[in-house]
Amino acid sequence: MNIADYNGVWVFAEQRGGELQKVSLEILGEGRKIADKLGVKLTALLLGDNVKALIEDLGTHGADEVLVVESELLKNYTTDGYTKVICDLARERKPGILFIGATFIGRDLGPRVAARLSTGLTADCTGLDVEGEHGDLLATRPAFGGNLMATIACPDHRPQMATIRPGVFTKLPKSEAEFVTEIVEVNLVDSDIRTKIIEIVKENKDIVDIGEANIIVSGGRGVSTKENFELLDELAEVLGGTVAGSRAAIDNGWIDKAYQVGQTGKTVRPNIYIACGISGAIQHVAGMQDADMIIAINKDAGAPIMKIADYAIVGDVAKVLPEMISQAKAMKDAE
């Protein structure tokens, strides 16, 4: 492998049912910074069937070039189909870096592409940079159960690959910068795909995306009971916010895994984050520390969460929350 032959930053633009996934635009925003540091082109790779309507979003959010591959065989995601197309293009065009979102699809696709291209993959990254001298990608991710942050490089193989956790980076504002679109023909036939999709059944859950919430009321082990956790629902409803939880709350069955905040959950950036009975372990803090305002409620005045909070309330969640709910209702009624 002649590493000098590889250049450019590619972002896999994930879409589902013709709807572009938010993480794709987030990665484009960070990919723009990486591409500019390296002085190379940023390319969005869009696969699907009848997805040309998504091109403009990619071009106006940072991409210099959008490569579009359309086929009926790419309408629904399959590991074989998407892997073959991406690998064929990567071998032909030799990108230096390939980013994929760490979604359900990305976590399946990334390792398969990396294995087939005989390169490395840093999974579930929360930080990206490039090394100055050789331009190697520096991908940072949680390690050892989230107790350490590891920065990993892949200096001897290309493309350098990473999957990026949703919600970590912010998308760029829309730009009027010019971009190029290329429709790419690929050789993909039925026999390339070993699985057949018979039916797609979506789970009937009314799940709110906590990554988009402006106010989050989050609970941890210190909430103590499911009954106490219901107080969080009441406060969130009064404030017009959303309930979330730490890993302990999910493990205790108080709230669905989709609402977990932290390194093994989601990264959030609300205007207000109310941490109820949460100690402030590094794994949780990594997912919410960029909130504009942090309000912590904890019996332990020395808990780590109290040190990073803008407002720290020392007390029992079961006693503090009813008073907060009462005051919030009174303020709402006075409006």
XYZ file of C-alpha atoms in Angstrom:
335
model
C 0.000 0.000 0.000
C 1.364 3.393 -1.037
C -0.189 5.731 1.520
C 0.652 8.769 -0.617
C -1.933 7.583 -3.166
C -4.759 8.059 -0.623
C -6.267 11.451 0.086
C -9.580 13.119 0.786
C -12.153 12.771 3.561
C -15.311 10.748 2.928
C -18.473 10.800 5.028
C -21.065 8.051 4.624
C -24.367 9.960 4.409
C -26.814 7.609 6.078
C -30.448 7.821 5.052
C -33.406 5.697 6.049
C -36.571 5.694 3.998
C -35.333 8.723 2.080
C -34.717 10.722 5.260
C -31.169 11.894 5.939
C -29.962 10.985 9.425
C -28.884 13.905 11.601
C -25.523 12.300 12.437
C -24.495 12.548 8.779
C -24.659 16.351 8.882
C -22.895 16.385 12.256
C -20.013 14.366 10.827
C -19.868 16.603 7.754
C -19.361 19.568 10.073
C -16.380 17.960 11.788
C -15.177 16.432 8.528
C -15.015 19.938 7.073
C -12.511 20.937 9.771
C -10.397 17.805 9.185
C -10.424 18.271 5.402
C -9.424 21.922 5.732
C -6.526 21.051 8.044
C -5.286 18.500 5.520
C -6.026 20.675 2.504
C -8.135 17.974 0.851
C -11.656 17.542 -0.513
C -14.642 16.564 1.655
C -16.928 14.045 -0.031
C -20.379 12.862 1.054
C -21.243 9.339 -0.100
C -24.997 8.871 -0.545
C -26.442 5.407 -1.225
C -30.081 4.447 -1.738
C -32.890 4.487 -4.271
C -34.463 7.750 -5.437
C -32.440 9.821 -2.949
C -31.382 12.750 -5.137
C -33.576 15.077 -3.059
C -31.018 14.761 -0.238
C -28.071 16.034 -2.292
C -28.613 19.729 -1.582
C -28.624 19.225 2.201
C -25.232 17.538 1.994
C -23.758 20.166 -0.309
C -24.983 23.109 1.751
C -23.676 21.618 5.008
C -20.021 21.349 4.097
C -19.447 18.772 1.360
C -17.273 19.751 -1.609
C -18.584 16.775 -3.540
C -21.548 14.426 -3.276
C -21.195 10.944 -4.776
C -24.625 9.423 -5.387
C -25.232 5.725 -5.971
C -28.817 4.724 -6.710
C -30.185 1.219 -7.149
C -33.346 -0.644 -6.190
C -31.017 -3.046 -4.370
C -29.911 -0.169 -2.117
C -33.412 1.024 -1.197
C -33.230 -0.778 2.132
C -29.963 -1.246 3.992
C -28.242 -4.613 3.658
C -24.760 -5.345 4.930
C -23.671 -7.051 1.700
C -25.049 -4.445 -0.695
C -23.766 -1.338 1.050
C -20.402 -2.931 1.881
C -19.757 -3.930 -1.722
C -20.591 -0.515 -3.134
C -18.494 1.396 -0.586
C -15.519 -0.953 -0.881
C -15.568 -0.899 -4.681
C -15.573 2.901 -4.675
C -12.895 3.121 -1.971
C -10.554 0.796 -3.891
C -11.062 2.812 -7.052
C -10.860 6.354 -5.635
C -8.642 5.812 -2.563
C -9.980 8.140 0.152
C -7.572 8.831 3.002
C -10.289 8.935 5.687
C -13.779 7.411 5.877
C -16.268 8.421 8.580
C -19.491 6.552 9.377
C -22.099 7.375 12.032
C -22.160 5.049 15.049
C -25.833 4.215 14.510
C -27.324 0.720 14.350
C -26.517 0.678 10.648
C -23.073 2.248 11.041
C -22.012 -0.174 13.755
C -22.843 -3.025 11.400
C -21.401 -1.436 8.254
C -18.152 0.050 9.599
C -16.441 -3.158 10.764
C -17.422 -5.029 7.588
C -15.997 -2.310 5.330
C -12.812 -2.037 7.413
C -12.238 -5.800 7.313
C -12.763 -6.002 3.574
C -10.393 -3.076 2.953
C -7.811 -4.535 5.393
C -7.654 -1.384 7.452
C -8.331 -0.326 11.044
C -11.484 1.108 12.572
C -11.839 3.254 15.701
C -15.408 2.775 16.910
C -17.806 5.109 18.728
C -15.548 8.173 18.598
C -16.233 11.349 20.538
C -13.249 13.388 19.309
C -11.375 13.833 16.011
C -8.181 15.569 15.003
C -5.221 15.109 12.671
C -1.538 14.803 13.533
C 0.429 17.694 12.106
C 3.548 16.072 10.677
C 2.125 13.112 8.767
C -1.564 14.047 8.694
C -2.658 10.866 10.467
C -6.191 10.814 11.853
C -6.365 10.947 15.655
C -9.644 9.402 16.785
C -10.634 9.599 20.465
C -13.061 7.212 22.140
C -13.951 5.968 25.642
C -11.864 2.981 26.808
C -11.761 0.626 29.794
C -15.463 0.946 30.530
C -15.400 4.684 29.977
C -12.821 5.345 32.695
C -10.229 6.577 30.189
C -10.287 8.345 26.854
C -8.026 6.698 24.263
C -6.703 8.468 21.177
C -6.010 5.987 18.381
C -4.115 6.374 15.102
C -3.820 4.068 12.091
C -0.571 5.201 10.438
C 0.133 2.167 8.257
C -3.196 1.507 6.514
C -5.705 3.438 4.441
C -8.402 4.521 4.457
C -8.353 5.520 8.109
C -11.811 4.705 9.445
C -13.896 5.779 12.420
C -17.519 5.545 13.485
C -18.769 8.726 15.170
C -21.213 8.867 18.048
C -24.386 10.836 17.225
C -24.887 14.104 19.084
C -21.195 14.754 19.763
C -20.538 17.255 16.974
C -22.681 20.056 15.613
C -23.682 20.499 11.998
C -22.531 23.562 10.119
C -25.041 26.309 9.260
C -26.266 26.208 5.685
C -23.830 27.672 3.207
C -24.108 28.908 -0.363
C -20.686 27.466 -1.223
C -20.556 25.576 -4.510
C -20.361 21.795 -4.553
C -20.143 19.102 -7.195
C -22.542 16.204 -7.627
C -21.549 12.968 -9.360
C -23.963 10.123 -10.131
C -21.940 6.927 -9.930
C -22.833 3.700 -11.711
C -21.916 0.545 -9.824
C -22.035 -3.139 -10.607
C -24.498 -4.562 -8.071
C -26.691 -7.611 -8.720
C -29.064 -9.752 -6.665
C -26.464 -12.458 -6.118
C -24.189 -9.970 -4.331
C -26.687 -9.780 -1.476
C -27.103 -12.945 0.554
C -30.084 -11.752 2.580
C -33.581 -10.785 1.505
C -35.728 -8.249 3.317
C -39.229 -9.679 3.531
C -40.839 -7.000 5.690
C -39.815 -4.005 7.789
C -41.747 -3.697 11.060
C -41.193 -0.565 13.122
C -41.524 -0.806 16.870
C -44.568 1.089 18.068
C -42.883 3.399 20.556
C -43.413 7.108 21.021
C -39.769 7.893 21.764
C -38.530 11.475 22.025
C -35.009 12.242 20.798
C -33.292 13.587 23.924
C -30.506 14.894 21.696
C -32.945 17.586 20.495
C -34.377 18.504 23.909
C -33.870 22.019 25.333
C -34.697 21.031 28.904
C -33.802 17.630 30.355
C -34.702 16.302 33.801
C -32.414 13.328 34.363
C -32.404 10.774 37.169
C -29.841 8.405 38.592
C -29.420 5.832 41.342
C -30.073 8.453 44.023
C -33.722 8.746 42.936
C -34.065 5.415 44.762
C -37.460 4.178 43.477
C -39.621 4.091 40.376
C -42.264 6.067 42.274
C -39.748 8.846 42.929
C -38.763 8.736 39.264
C -42.321 9.710 38.376
C -41.602 13.083 40.009
C -39.085 13.700 37.209
C -41.854 13.148 34.658
C -44.036 15.677 36.455
C -41.292 18.322 36.615
C -40.373 17.774 32.966
C -44.014 18.168 31.938
C -44.357 21.457 33.832
C -41.114 22.809 32.348
C -41.864 21.581 28.819
C -38.852 19.296 28.915
C -37.915 15.650 28.520
C -36.985 12.986 31.062
C -33.690 11.077 30.781
C -31.541 8.918 33.011
C -28.122 7.601 33.882
C -27.111 3.990 33.297
C -28.245 3.100 36.836
C -31.781 4.318 36.052
C -31.886 2.206 32.899
C -30.488 -0.865 34.714
C -33.196 -0.484 37.378
C -35.891 -0.384 34.701
C -37.081 3.128 35.568
C -36.730 4.454 32.022
C -36.136 3.126 28.490
C -32.579 2.711 27.172
C -33.365 5.279 24.451
C -33.246 7.970 27.146
C -29.832 7.113 28.580
C -27.309 9.954 28.788
C -23.580 9.215 28.894
C -20.771 7.419 27.138
C -22.861 4.279 26.681
C -25.975 6.338 25.905
C -26.486 9.634 24.113
C -24.668 12.939 24.151
C -26.986 15.893 24.843
C -26.608 19.698 24.760
C -29.768 21.133 26.347
C -30.225 24.682 27.612
C -30.981 23.276 31.079
C -29.935 19.892 32.475
C -31.386 18.972 35.873
C -29.436 16.045 37.366
C -31.431 14.315 40.086
C -29.641 11.790 42.277
C -26.777 11.470 39.811
C -23.301 11.189 41.331
C -21.436 12.542 38.300
C -19.293 9.614 37.164
C -17.105 10.471 34.180
C -19.143 8.136 31.963
C -22.290 10.193 32.560
C -20.685 13.632 32.627
C -19.154 13.024 29.185
C -22.665 12.933 27.761
C -24.052 16.137 29.296
C -21.225 18.466 30.289
C -21.878 20.824 27.356
C -25.324 21.799 28.678
C -25.737 25.579 28.959
C -26.879 25.267 32.575
C -26.533 22.318 34.952
C -28.679 22.053 38.081
C -27.726 19.196 40.408
C -29.790 17.738 43.237
C -27.955 15.305 45.515
C -27.775 14.345 49.186
C -23.985 14.296 48.961
C -22.544 17.804 48.827
C -19.198 16.331 47.746
C -20.557 14.367 44.765
C -18.606 15.073 41.531
C -21.755 16.378 39.807
C -21.962 19.199 42.378
C -18.549 20.501 41.315
C -19.543 21.015 37.680
C -23.091 22.240 38.385
C -24.035 25.884 37.937
C -26.544 25.415 40.750
C -26.144 22.659 43.369
C -28.996 21.720 45.709
C -28.044 19.509 48.660
C -31.066 17.450 49.618
C -33.283 14.432 49.073
C -34.689 14.277 45.533
C -38.036 13.078 46.924
C -38.326 16.294 48.977
C -36.706 18.793 46.624
C -38.607 17.868 43.433
C -42.147 18.421 44.823
C -41.095 21.935 45.875
C -39.583 22.609 42.426
C -42.761 21.335 40.760
C -44.892 23.564 42.998
C -42.764 26.640 42.268
C -42.710 25.911 38.520
C -46.493 25.560 38.453
C -46.900 28.812 40.333
C -44.647 30.649 37.895
C -46.538 29.144 34.975
C -49.904 30.174 36.424
C -48.608 33.704 36.976
C -47.673 34.158 33.317
